[in-house]
């Protein structure tokens, strides 16, 4: 027997950044929702995030930005480009990136979700979308009719698979190692430099923590030794020397491939957001921000009830997200060029690129969302 007691309930599967942001926004609006996740215990995971102005605007509306800024670090500049000839870009005062630990953002968002709204060790087994709502059966055996079913369950979303989207992963053959080093050897600046098959980046995520990531291309399977990343710092000479002094053999490394999938928003009032809808490679630093943007737009669509959730997201989000997906994939390819003449052309382009032009393009992209936040 399907419970119809809370037919206006919005069911969110996945308690990552996308799902938690949506839950926090619905909580702020007083809309009924339930957040579920298949894990039995929520633990903050991940390493570092660089939150640009679009993500900061959403955090400000939720009242988190000041607290995260105190525990994180404002980046004053980034050094980017080929390891032999990188360029330093200084951020404008009002356009600084905020470096934070992913776990801190996760905990801040989770603090807005009352315990009675959160169910762990539970997932959606099956569902049926009808005229009156979405009938859902959970892995616990519970059945319920809800107004909307939202998949925020990551790149390997089970809800996306239930919608028939399987086998569409695009493989980059690039693997990324991530960790957090003790100390802040770079001050309030960061860098990302590349040399052949290798790329190294780092920036501070707090007064005494620095996020470090290293990418290697041309790998078809999971590397055997995650800690090998620390040994690769020697490839980058003086740029990486301050980081090497902070490293140790007992660091915790995360390792995963940099892959993506086509953008897909779901069907009717069964909608996907974040990595479930559009996992993008992290080369533009916009993955978390896009997930938070999705949550913001969807919360407005759910309030207005003027159109089904998935078509509304597609109308408002497709062009922007598809652009990031395309440019991020291209940036990853450009960073790991194997053909020497192509590398030479790339390096010459970096040397001639005006810093103001690059920063203006980035600021225009992030500010476009801020200008449109309340126009749903």
C-alpha atoms as a printed R data frame, in Angstrom:
    type eleno elety resid chain resno      x      y       z
1   ATOM     1    CA   UNK     A     1  0.000  0.000   0.000
2   ATOM     2    CA   UNK     A     2  1.513  3.313  -1.117
3   ATOM     3    CA   UNK     A     3  1.434  6.044   1.518
4   ATOM     4    CA   UNK     A     4 -0.144  9.260   0.221
5   ATOM     5    CA   UNK     A     5  0.200 11.084   3.514
6   ATOM     6    CA   UNK     A     6  2.871 13.499   2.229
7   ATOM     7    CA   UNK     A     7  2.214 13.777  -1.498
8   ATOM     8    CA   UNK     A     8  3.890 17.208  -1.550
9   ATOM     9    CA   UNK     A     9  7.128 15.677  -0.260
10  ATOM    10    CA   UNK     A    10 10.277 16.098  -2.374
11  ATOM    11    CA   UNK     A    11 12.502 13.028  -2.144
12  ATOM    12    CA   UNK     A    12 16.237 13.635  -2.691
13  ATOM    13    CA   UNK     A    13 18.602 10.706  -3.182
14  ATOM    14    CA   UNK     A    14 22.239 11.522  -2.417
15  ATOM    15    CA   UNK     A    15 23.698 13.538   0.473
16  ATOM    16    CA   UNK     A    16 26.661 15.043  -1.364
17  ATOM    17    CA   UNK     A    17 27.106 18.722  -2.157
18  ATOM    18    CA   UNK     A    18 24.253 18.842  -4.701
19  ATOM    19    CA   UNK     A    19 21.734 17.029  -2.492
20  ATOM    20    CA   UNK     A    20 22.700 18.855   0.689
21  ATOM    21    CA   UNK     A    21 22.563 22.259  -1.014
22  ATOM    22    CA   UNK     A    22 19.080 21.504  -2.324
23  ATOM    23    CA   UNK     A    23 17.991 20.243   1.108
24  ATOM    24    CA   UNK     A    24 19.345 23.389   2.802
25  ATOM    25    CA   UNK     A    25 17.524 25.620   0.308
26  ATOM    26    CA   UNK     A    26 14.242 23.720   0.730
27  ATOM    27    CA   UNK     A    27 14.656 23.871   4.509
28  ATOM    28    CA   UNK     A    28 15.117 27.631   4.243
29  ATOM    29    CA   UNK     A    29 11.915 27.901   2.198
30  ATOM    30    CA   UNK     A    30  9.927 25.616   4.495
31  ATOM    31    CA   UNK     A    31  9.186 23.112   1.729
32  ATOM    32    CA   UNK     A    32  8.684 19.463   2.755
33  ATOM    33    CA   UNK     A    33 11.494 17.138   1.698
34  ATOM    34    CA   UNK     A    34 13.312 13.980   2.684
35  ATOM    35    CA   UNK     A    35 16.987 13.308   2.035
36  ATOM    36    CA   UNK     A    36 18.197  9.714   1.726
37  ATOM    37    CA   UNK     A    37 21.593  8.118   1.101
38  ATOM    38    CA   UNK     A    38 22.689  4.502   0.757
39  ATOM    39    CA   UNK     A    39 25.579  4.913   3.233
40  ATOM    40    CA   UNK     A    40 24.882  4.207   6.891
41  ATOM    41    CA   UNK     A    41 27.208  6.903   8.217
42  ATOM    42    CA   UNK     A    42 27.909 10.258   6.551
43  ATOM    43    CA   UNK     A    43 31.594 11.088   6.706
44  ATOM    44    CA   UNK     A    44 33.126 14.198   5.137
45  ATOM    45    CA   UNK     A    45 35.220 13.023   2.198
46  ATOM    46    CA   UNK     A    46 37.364 14.615  -0.470
47  ATOM    47    CA   UNK     A    47 40.161 17.134  -0.316
48  ATOM    48    CA   UNK     A    48 40.092 20.738  -1.543
49  ATOM    49    CA   UNK     A    49 37.679 23.002  -3.391
50  ATOM    50    CA   UNK     A    50 38.191 26.394  -4.977
51  ATOM    51    CA   UNK     A    51 34.842 28.176  -4.662
52  ATOM    52    CA   UNK     A    52 34.429 30.993  -7.154
53  ATOM    53    CA   UNK     A    53 31.949 33.865  -6.927
54  ATOM    54    CA   UNK     A    54 28.929 31.884  -8.208
55  ATOM    55    CA   UNK     A    55 29.261 29.302  -5.422
56  ATOM    56    CA   UNK     A    56 30.025 32.036  -2.898
57  ATOM    57    CA   UNK     A    57 26.774 33.818  -3.771
58  ATOM    58    CA   UNK     A    58 24.712 30.734  -2.911
59  ATOM    59    CA   UNK     A    59 26.625 30.188   0.315
60  ATOM    60    CA   UNK     A    60 26.008 33.828   1.244
61  ATOM    61    CA   UNK     A    61 22.245 33.366   0.772
62  ATOM    62    CA   UNK     A    62 22.432 30.331   3.055
63  ATOM    63    CA   UNK     A    63 24.496 32.230   5.631
64  ATOM    64    CA   UNK     A    64 27.639 30.084   5.356
65  ATOM    65    CA   UNK     A    65 30.153 32.258   3.544
66  ATOM    66    CA   UNK     A    66 31.609 34.065   6.585
67  ATOM    67    CA   UNK     A    67 32.129 30.862   8.575
68  ATOM    68    CA   UNK     A    68 33.732 29.055   5.638
69  ATOM    69    CA   UNK     A    69 35.944 32.059   4.914
70  ATOM    70    CA   UNK     A    70 37.254 31.944   8.479
71  ATOM    71    CA   UNK     A    71 38.206 28.277   8.178
72  ATOM    72    CA   UNK     A    72 39.339 28.500   4.529
73  ATOM    73    CA   UNK     A    73 41.610 30.879   2.645
74  ATOM    74    CA   UNK     A    74 41.040 33.646   0.102
75  ATOM    75    CA   UNK     A    75 43.338 33.168  -2.891
76  ATOM    76    CA   UNK     A    76 45.031 36.338  -4.085
77  ATOM    77    CA   UNK     A    77 46.647 34.847  -7.207
78  ATOM    78    CA   UNK     A    78 47.168 31.701  -9.273
79  ATOM    79    CA   UNK     A    79 50.177 30.721 -11.386
80  ATOM    80    CA   UNK     A    80 49.092 28.747 -14.465
81  ATOM    81    CA   UNK     A    81 50.555 27.212 -17.574
82  ATOM    82    CA   UNK     A    82 53.505 25.173 -18.846
83  ATOM    83    CA   UNK     A    83 55.978 24.293 -16.096
84  ATOM    84    CA   UNK     A    84 58.828 26.066 -17.886
85  ATOM    85    CA   UNK     A    85 56.900 29.301 -18.570
86  ATOM    86    CA   UNK     A    86 53.883 29.660 -16.244
87  ATOM    87    CA   UNK     A    87 51.939 32.924 -15.900
88  ATOM    88    CA   UNK     A    88 50.860 34.548 -12.648
89  ATOM    89    CA   UNK     A    89 47.313 35.915 -12.515
90  ATOM    90    CA   UNK     A    90 46.337 38.206  -9.638
91  ATOM    91    CA   UNK     A    91 42.647 38.190  -8.698
92  ATOM    92    CA   UNK     A    92 40.633 41.384  -8.397
93  ATOM    93    CA   UNK     A    93 39.560 42.209  -4.856
94  ATOM    94    CA   UNK     A    94 35.928 41.257  -5.500
95  ATOM    95    CA   UNK     A    95 36.663 38.153  -7.567
96  ATOM    96    CA   UNK     A    96 38.849 36.066  -5.288
97  ATOM    97    CA   UNK     A    97 38.457 32.307  -5.091
98  ATOM    98    CA   UNK     A    98 37.827 30.823  -1.644
99  ATOM    99    CA   UNK     A    99 39.895 27.700  -0.937
100 ATOM   100    CA   UNK     A   100 38.114 25.330   1.479
101 ATOM   101    CA   UNK     A   101 38.286 21.701   2.464
102 ATOM   102    CA   UNK     A   102 35.426 19.770   0.866
103 ATOM   103    CA   UNK     A   103 34.602 18.225   4.231
104 ATOM   104    CA   UNK     A   104 34.007 21.653   5.765
105 ATOM   105    CA   UNK     A   105 31.506 22.584   3.073
106 ATOM   106    CA   UNK     A   106 29.794 19.222   3.501
107 ATOM   107    CA   UNK     A   107 29.508 19.669   7.271
108 ATOM   108    CA   UNK     A   108 28.181 23.237   6.927
109 ATOM   109    CA   UNK     A   109 25.424 22.140   4.555
110 ATOM   110    CA   UNK     A   110 24.598 19.068   6.645
111 ATOM   111    CA   UNK     A   111 24.122 21.286   9.706
112 ATOM   112    CA   UNK     A   112 21.005 22.766   8.064
113 ATOM   113    CA   UNK     A   113 19.303 19.381   7.618
114 ATOM   114    CA   UNK     A   114 17.278 18.284  10.686
115 ATOM   115    CA   UNK     A   115 17.845 14.664  11.687
116 ATOM   116    CA   UNK     A   116 14.195 13.802  11.029
117 ATOM   117    CA   UNK     A   117 14.653 14.814   7.377
118 ATOM   118    CA   UNK     A   118 17.639 12.511   6.835
119 ATOM   119    CA   UNK     A   119 17.473  8.739   6.304
120 ATOM   120    CA   UNK     A   120 20.709  6.750   5.902
121 ATOM   121    CA   UNK     A   121 21.242  3.206   4.658
122 ATOM   122    CA   UNK     A   122 18.297  3.691   2.278
123 ATOM   123    CA   UNK     A   123 18.029  4.032  -1.498
124 ATOM   124    CA   UNK     A   124 15.351  4.033  -4.201
125 ATOM   125    CA   UNK     A   125 14.662  0.518  -5.477
126 ATOM   126    CA   UNK     A   126 12.033  1.396  -8.069
127 ATOM   127    CA   UNK     A   127  9.616  4.146  -8.940
128 ATOM   128    CA   UNK     A   128  6.720  4.957 -11.240
129 ATOM   129    CA   UNK     A   129  5.770  8.425 -12.415
130 ATOM   130    CA   UNK     A   130  2.075  9.080 -12.821
131 ATOM   131    CA   UNK     A   131 -0.315 11.996 -13.110
132 ATOM   132    CA   UNK     A   132 -0.718 12.350  -9.339
133 ATOM   133    CA   UNK     A   133  2.981 12.106  -8.448
134 ATOM   134    CA   UNK     A   134  5.881  9.689  -8.260
135 ATOM   135    CA   UNK     A   135  5.293  6.372  -6.489
136 ATOM   136    CA   UNK     A   136  8.550  5.245  -4.890
137 ATOM   137    CA   UNK     A   137  9.648  2.004  -3.282
138 ATOM   138    CA   UNK     A   138 12.733  2.186  -1.057
139 ATOM   139    CA   UNK     A   139 15.281 -0.513  -0.293
140 ATOM   140    CA   UNK     A   140 13.803 -0.644   3.219
141 ATOM   141    CA   UNK     A   141 10.504 -1.833   1.746
142 ATOM   142    CA   UNK     A   142  8.776  1.482   2.452
143 ATOM   143    CA   UNK     A   143  6.526  2.859  -0.292
144 ATOM   144    CA   UNK     A   144  5.462  6.465  -0.670
145 ATOM   145    CA   UNK     A   145  3.971  8.875  -3.195
146 ATOM   146    CA   UNK     A   146  6.024 12.075  -3.567
147 ATOM   147    CA   UNK     A   147  5.675 15.117  -5.777
148 ATOM   148    CA   UNK     A   148  9.269 14.971  -7.081
149 ATOM   149    CA   UNK     A   149 12.110 12.476  -7.055
150 ATOM   150    CA   UNK     A   150 15.549 14.105  -7.315
151 ATOM   151    CA   UNK     A   151 18.731 12.185  -8.080
152 ATOM   152    CA   UNK     A   152 21.825 13.806  -6.559
153 ATOM   153    CA   UNK     A   153 23.730 10.547  -6.213
154 ATOM   154    CA   UNK     A   154 26.893 11.242  -8.175
155 ATOM   155    CA   UNK     A   155 28.602 10.186 -11.365
156 ATOM   156    CA   UNK     A   156 27.492  6.556 -10.920
157 ATOM   157    CA   UNK     A   157 23.899  7.540 -10.106
158 ATOM   158    CA   UNK     A   158 21.594  4.565  -9.703
159 ATOM   159    CA   UNK     A   159 18.627  6.810 -10.466
160 ATOM   160    CA   UNK     A   160 20.221  7.833 -13.780
161 ATOM   161    CA   UNK     A   161 20.606  4.152 -14.629
162 ATOM   162    CA   UNK     A   162 16.962  3.531 -13.729
163 ATOM   163    CA   UNK     A   163 16.130  6.255 -16.259
164 ATOM   164    CA   UNK     A   164 17.869  4.137 -18.911
165 ATOM   165    CA   UNK     A   165 21.176  6.031 -19.168
166 ATOM   166    CA   UNK     A   166 23.864  3.352 -18.961
167 ATOM   167    CA   UNK     A   167 27.243  2.900 -20.578
168 ATOM   168    CA   UNK     A   168 27.690  6.564 -21.541
169 ATOM   169    CA   UNK     A   169 30.857  7.273 -19.524
170 ATOM   170    CA   UNK     A   170 33.511  9.160 -21.518
171 ATOM   171    CA   UNK     A   171 36.974  8.000 -20.464
172 ATOM   172    CA   UNK     A   172 39.849 10.503 -20.501
173 ATOM   173    CA   UNK     A   173 42.658  8.074 -19.540
174 ATOM   174    CA   UNK     A   174 43.733 10.678 -16.998
175 ATOM   175    CA   UNK     A   175 44.005  9.842 -13.302
176 ATOM   176    CA   UNK     A   176 44.079 12.316 -10.451
177 ATOM   177    CA   UNK     A   177 45.670 11.972  -6.998
178 ATOM   178    CA   UNK     A   178 44.478 14.343  -4.257
179 ATOM   179    CA   UNK     A   179 45.613 14.992  -0.716
180 ATOM   180    CA   UNK     A   180 45.837 17.747   1.897
181 ATOM   181    CA   UNK     A   181 49.263 18.757   3.181
182 ATOM   182    CA   UNK     A   182 49.890 20.311   6.601
183 ATOM   183    CA   UNK     A   183 51.018 23.917   6.462
184 ATOM   184    CA   UNK     A   184 50.530 26.789   4.042
185 ATOM   185    CA   UNK     A   185 53.829 27.002   2.132
186 ATOM   186    CA   UNK     A   186 52.298 28.891  -0.803
187 ATOM   187    CA   UNK     A   187 50.927 31.746   1.270
188 ATOM   188    CA   UNK     A   188 47.604 32.972  -0.170
189 ATOM   189    CA   UNK     A   189 48.325 31.920  -3.742
190 ATOM   190    CA   UNK     A   190 48.122 28.698  -5.721
191 ATOM   191    CA   UNK     A   191 49.329 27.188  -8.961
192 ATOM   192    CA   UNK     A   192 48.637 24.622 -11.680
193 ATOM   193    CA   UNK     A   193 51.468 23.710 -14.049
194 ATOM   194    CA   UNK     A   194 51.863 20.938 -16.592
195 ATOM   195    CA   UNK     A   195 54.743 19.093 -18.238
196 ATOM   196    CA   UNK     A   196 54.050 16.365 -20.803
197 ATOM   197    CA   UNK     A   197 51.884 13.628 -19.295
198 ATOM   198    CA   UNK     A   198 51.938 15.235 -15.848
199 ATOM   199    CA   UNK     A   199 50.104 18.116 -14.190
200 ATOM   200    CA   UNK     A   200 50.520 19.474 -10.675
201 ATOM   201    CA   UNK     A   201 48.343 21.918  -8.761
202 ATOM   202    CA   UNK     A   202 48.028 23.229  -5.227
203 ATOM   203    CA   UNK     A   203 46.344 26.002  -3.251
204 ATOM   204    CA   UNK     A   204 45.696 26.720   0.440
205 ATOM   205    CA   UNK     A   205 42.388 25.597   1.950
206 ATOM   206    CA   UNK     A   206 42.931 26.984   5.423
207 ATOM   207    CA   UNK     A   207 45.478 28.618   7.727
208 ATOM   208    CA   UNK     A   208 47.396 25.356   8.072
209 ATOM   209    CA   UNK     A   209 46.301 23.186   5.130
210 ATOM   210    CA   UNK     A   210 47.168 23.047   1.444
211 ATOM   211    CA   UNK     A   211 45.283 21.059  -1.183
212 ATOM   212    CA   UNK     A   212 47.582 19.187  -3.570
213 ATOM   213    CA   UNK     A   213 46.565 17.376  -6.739
214 ATOM   214    CA   UNK     A   214 48.571 15.606  -9.406
215 ATOM   215    CA   UNK     A   215 47.267 14.294 -12.740
216 ATOM   216    CA   UNK     A   216 48.873 11.784 -15.102
217 ATOM   217    CA   UNK     A   217 47.555 11.022 -18.589
218 ATOM   218    CA   UNK     A   218 47.829  7.884 -20.705
219 ATOM   219    CA   UNK     A   219 46.695  5.493 -17.964
220 ATOM   220    CA   UNK     A   220 44.093  2.877 -18.886
221 ATOM   221    CA   UNK     A   221 43.599  1.367 -15.402
222 ATOM   222    CA   UNK     A   222 43.885  2.190 -11.724
223 ATOM   223    CA   UNK     A   223 47.522  2.855 -10.766
224 ATOM   224    CA   UNK     A   224 48.909  0.498  -8.146
225 ATOM   225    CA   UNK     A   225 50.516  3.028  -5.815
226 ATOM   226    CA   UNK     A   226 48.694  6.181  -4.803
227 ATOM   227    CA   UNK     A   227 51.655  7.578  -2.867
228 ATOM   228    CA   UNK     A   228 53.716  7.737  -6.066
229 ATOM   229    CA   UNK     A   229 52.214 11.219  -6.564
230 ATOM   230    CA   UNK     A   230 54.457 12.729  -3.900
231 ATOM   231    CA   UNK     A   231 57.545 11.458  -5.699
232 ATOM   232    CA   UNK     A   232 56.464 13.243  -8.861
233 ATOM   233    CA   UNK     A   233 56.982 16.668  -7.250
234 ATOM   234    CA   UNK     A   234 60.612 16.538  -8.351
235 ATOM   235    CA   UNK     A   235 59.440 16.895 -11.964
236 ATOM   236    CA   UNK     A   236 58.377 20.471 -11.260
237 ATOM   237    CA   UNK     A   237 61.550 21.769  -9.641
238 ATOM   238    CA   UNK     A   238 61.415 24.990  -7.671
239 ATOM   239    CA   UNK     A   239 57.651 25.368  -8.171
240 ATOM   240    CA   UNK     A   240 56.944 22.265  -6.114
241 ATOM   241    CA   UNK     A   241 59.860 22.482  -3.651
242 ATOM   242    CA   UNK     A   242 57.825 24.127  -0.821
243 ATOM   243    CA   UNK     A   243 55.229 21.338  -1.107
244 ATOM   244    CA   UNK     A   244 57.810 18.562  -0.976
245 ATOM   245    CA   UNK     A   245 58.986 19.872   2.392
246 ATOM   246    CA   UNK     A   246 55.442 19.392   3.797
247 ATOM   247    CA   UNK     A   247 54.925 15.891   2.405
248 ATOM   248    CA   UNK     A   248 55.219 12.620   4.291
249 ATOM   249    CA   UNK     A   249 54.685  8.933   3.606
250 ATOM   250    CA   UNK     A   250 51.573  8.729   5.808
251 ATOM   251    CA   UNK     A   251 49.450 11.166   3.775
252 ATOM   252    CA   UNK     A   252 45.968 10.003   2.808
253 ATOM   253    CA   UNK     A   253 45.611 10.023  -0.981
254 ATOM   254    CA   UNK     A   254 42.416  9.852  -3.022
255 ATOM   255    CA   UNK     A   255 42.805  8.517  -6.551
256 ATOM   256    CA   UNK     A   256 40.186  8.466  -9.306
257 ATOM   257    CA   UNK     A   257 39.875  8.816 -13.093
258 ATOM   258    CA   UNK     A   258 38.864 12.140 -14.676
259 ATOM   259    CA   UNK     A   259 35.845 11.089 -16.726
260 ATOM   260    CA   UNK     A   260 32.534 12.674 -17.638
261 ATOM   261    CA   UNK     A   261 29.089 11.786 -19.034
262 ATOM   262    CA   UNK     A   262 26.636 13.555 -21.354
263 ATOM   263    CA   UNK     A   263 24.314 16.086 -19.759
264 ATOM   264    CA   UNK     A   264 20.955 14.508 -18.843
265 ATOM   265    CA   UNK     A   265 18.344 16.086 -16.576
266 ATOM   266    CA   UNK     A   266 15.838 13.256 -16.146
267 ATOM   267    CA   UNK     A   267 12.198 12.903 -17.097
268 ATOM   268    CA   UNK     A   268  9.233 14.945 -15.913
269 ATOM   269    CA   UNK     A   269  9.363 15.317 -12.145
270 ATOM   270    CA   UNK     A   270 12.124 12.733 -11.807
271 ATOM   271    CA   UNK     A   271 15.142 15.031 -12.147
272 ATOM   272    CA   UNK     A   272 18.912 14.788 -11.803
273 ATOM   273    CA   UNK     A   273 21.333 17.423 -10.489
274 ATOM   274    CA   UNK     A   274 25.067 17.716  -9.914
275 ATOM   275    CA   UNK     A   275 27.279 14.843 -11.010
276 ATOM   276    CA   UNK     A   276 24.237 12.631 -11.527
277 ATOM   277    CA   UNK     A   277 23.136 14.976 -14.323
278 ATOM   278    CA   UNK     A   278 26.463 16.221 -15.656
279 ATOM   279    CA   UNK     A   279 29.741 14.961 -14.208
280 ATOM   280    CA   UNK     A   280 32.427 17.227 -15.671
281 ATOM   281    CA   UNK     A   281 36.176 16.909 -15.529
282 ATOM   282    CA   UNK     A   282 37.562 19.313 -12.878
283 ATOM   283    CA   UNK     A   283 39.805 21.314 -15.195
284 ATOM   284    CA   UNK     A   284 37.814 24.553 -14.788
285 ATOM   285    CA   UNK     A   285 37.193 24.170 -11.064
286 ATOM   286    CA   UNK     A   286 33.424 24.435 -11.534
287 ATOM   287    CA   UNK     A   287 32.106 20.974 -10.597
288 ATOM   288    CA   UNK     A   288 30.877 21.822  -7.089
289 ATOM   289    CA   UNK     A   289 29.682 25.265  -8.180
290 ATOM   290    CA   UNK     A   290 27.586 23.803 -11.007
291 ATOM   291    CA   UNK     A   291 25.995 21.355  -8.561
292 ATOM   292    CA   UNK     A   292 25.115 24.214  -6.226
293 ATOM   293    CA   UNK     A   293 23.741 26.249  -9.147
294 ATOM   294    CA   UNK     A   294 21.540 23.285 -10.102
295 ATOM   295    CA   UNK     A   295 20.192 23.132  -6.559
296 ATOM   296    CA   UNK     A   296 19.456 26.861  -6.534
297 ATOM   297    CA   UNK     A   297 17.565 26.796  -9.836
298 ATOM   298    CA   UNK     A   298 15.701 23.608  -8.946
299 ATOM   299    CA   UNK     A   299 14.595 24.984  -5.572
300 ATOM   300    CA   UNK     A   300 13.000 27.914  -7.443
301 ATOM   301    CA   UNK     A   301 11.342 25.617  -9.962
302 ATOM   302    CA   UNK     A   302  9.945 23.464  -7.155
303 ATOM   303    CA   UNK     A   303  8.499 26.542  -5.483
304 ATOM   304    CA   UNK     A   304  6.817 27.854  -8.616
305 ATOM   305    CA   UNK     A   305  5.448 24.476  -9.832
306 ATOM   306    CA   UNK     A   306  5.008 26.093 -13.260
307 ATOM   307    CA   UNK     A   307  6.664 23.264 -15.191
308 ATOM   308    CA   UNK     A   308  8.040 19.777 -14.537
309 ATOM   309    CA   UNK     A   309 11.449 19.747 -12.879
310 ATOM   310    CA   UNK     A   310 13.563 18.024 -15.544
311 ATOM   311    CA   UNK     A   311 12.380 20.139 -18.510
312 ATOM   312    CA   UNK     A   312 12.757 23.265 -16.381
313 ATOM   313    CA   UNK     A   313 16.347 22.391 -15.558
314 ATOM   314    CA   UNK     A   314 17.061 21.607 -19.193
315 ATOM   315    CA   UNK     A   315 15.663 24.964 -20.279
316 ATOM   316    CA   UNK     A   316 17.576 26.956 -17.679
317 ATOM   317    CA   UNK     A   317 20.803 24.965 -17.399
318 ATOM   318    CA   UNK     A   318 21.617 23.012 -20.560
319 ATOM   319    CA   UNK     A   319 23.572 25.649 -22.457
320 ATOM   320    CA   UNK     A   320 25.690 26.751 -19.482
321 ATOM   321    CA   UNK     A   321 26.513 23.263 -18.245
322 ATOM   322    CA   UNK     A   322 27.234 21.896 -21.701
323 ATOM   323    CA   UNK     A   323 29.652 24.774 -22.277
324 ATOM   324    CA   UNK     A   324 31.569 23.970 -19.075
325 ATOM   325    CA   UNK     A   325 31.657 20.263 -19.936
326 ATOM   326    CA   UNK     A   326 33.086 20.967 -23.383
327 ATOM   327    CA   UNK     A   327 35.651 23.562 -22.269
328 ATOM   328    CA   UNK     A   328 36.771 21.519 -19.272
329 ATOM   329    CA   UNK     A   329 37.391 18.445 -21.429
330 ATOM   330    CA   UNK     A   330 39.346 20.564 -23.918
331 ATOM   331    CA   UNK     A   331 41.421 22.131 -21.131
332 ATOM   332    CA   UNK     A   332 42.399 18.674 -19.906
333 ATOM   333    CA   UNK     A   333 43.450 17.652 -23.397
334 ATOM   334    CA   UNK     A   334 45.463 20.832 -23.882
335 ATOM   335    CA   UNK     A   335 47.312 20.325 -20.603
336 ATOM   336    CA   UNK     A   336 48.445 16.825 -21.606
337 ATOM   337    CA   UNK     A   337 49.403 17.204 -25.257
338 ATOM   338    CA   UNK     A   338 51.805 14.481 -26.379
339 ATOM   339    CA   UNK     A   339 52.818 15.841 -29.789
340 ATOM   340    CA   UNK     A   340 55.765 18.211 -29.406
341 ATOM   341    CA   UNK     A   341 54.754 20.765 -32.119
342 ATOM   342    CA   UNK     A   342 51.310 21.044 -30.510
343 ATOM   343    CA   UNK     A   343 52.921 21.644 -27.114
344 ATOM   344    CA   UNK     A   344 55.071 24.393 -28.598
345 ATOM   345    CA   UNK     A   345 52.015 26.162 -30.044
346 ATOM   346    CA   UNK     A   346 50.176 25.822 -26.736
347 ATOM   347    CA   UNK     A   347 53.098 27.228 -24.756
348 ATOM   348    CA   UNK     A   348 53.447 30.175 -27.135
349 ATOM   349    CA   UNK     A   349 49.732 30.919 -26.740
350 ATOM   350    CA   UNK     A   350 50.032 30.951 -22.938
351 ATOM   351    CA   UNK     A   351 52.999 33.315 -23.158
352 ATOM   352    CA   UNK     A   352 51.031 35.793 -25.268
353 ATOM   353    CA   UNK     A   353 47.646 35.528 -23.523
354 ATOM   354    CA   UNK     A   354 46.799 38.791 -21.713
355 ATOM   355    CA   UNK     A   355 46.057 38.094 -18.055
356 ATOM   356    CA   UNK     A   356 43.218 40.618 -18.068
357 ATOM   357    CA   UNK     A   357 41.494 38.791 -20.934
358 ATOM   358    CA   UNK     A   358 41.522 35.432 -19.156
359 ATOM   359    CA   UNK     A   359 40.319 36.883 -15.864
360 ATOM   360    CA   UNK     A   360 37.599 38.927 -17.592
361 ATOM   361    CA   UNK     A   361 36.246 35.810 -19.343
362 ATOM   362    CA   UNK     A   362 36.206 33.848 -16.072
363 ATOM   363    CA   UNK     A   363 34.542 36.683 -14.141
364 ATOM   364    CA   UNK     A   364 31.931 37.148 -16.840
365 ATOM   365    CA   UNK     A   365 31.040 33.449 -16.655
366 ATOM   366    CA   UNK     A   366 30.611 33.309 -12.875
367 ATOM   367    CA   UNK     A   367 28.885 36.693 -12.644
368 ATOM   368    CA   UNK     A   368 26.296 35.719 -15.246
369 ATOM   369    CA   UNK     A   369 24.768 33.238 -12.797
370 ATOM   370    CA   UNK     A   370 24.791 35.760  -9.944
371 ATOM   371    CA   UNK     A   371 22.927 38.275 -12.103
372 ATOM   372    CA   UNK     A   372 20.326 35.647 -13.016
373 ATOM   373    CA   UNK     A   373 19.923 33.984  -9.600
374 ATOM   374    CA   UNK     A   374 16.417 35.230  -8.920
375 ATOM   375    CA   UNK     A   375 15.097 35.125 -12.489
376 ATOM   376    CA   UNK     A   376 13.611 31.650 -12.799
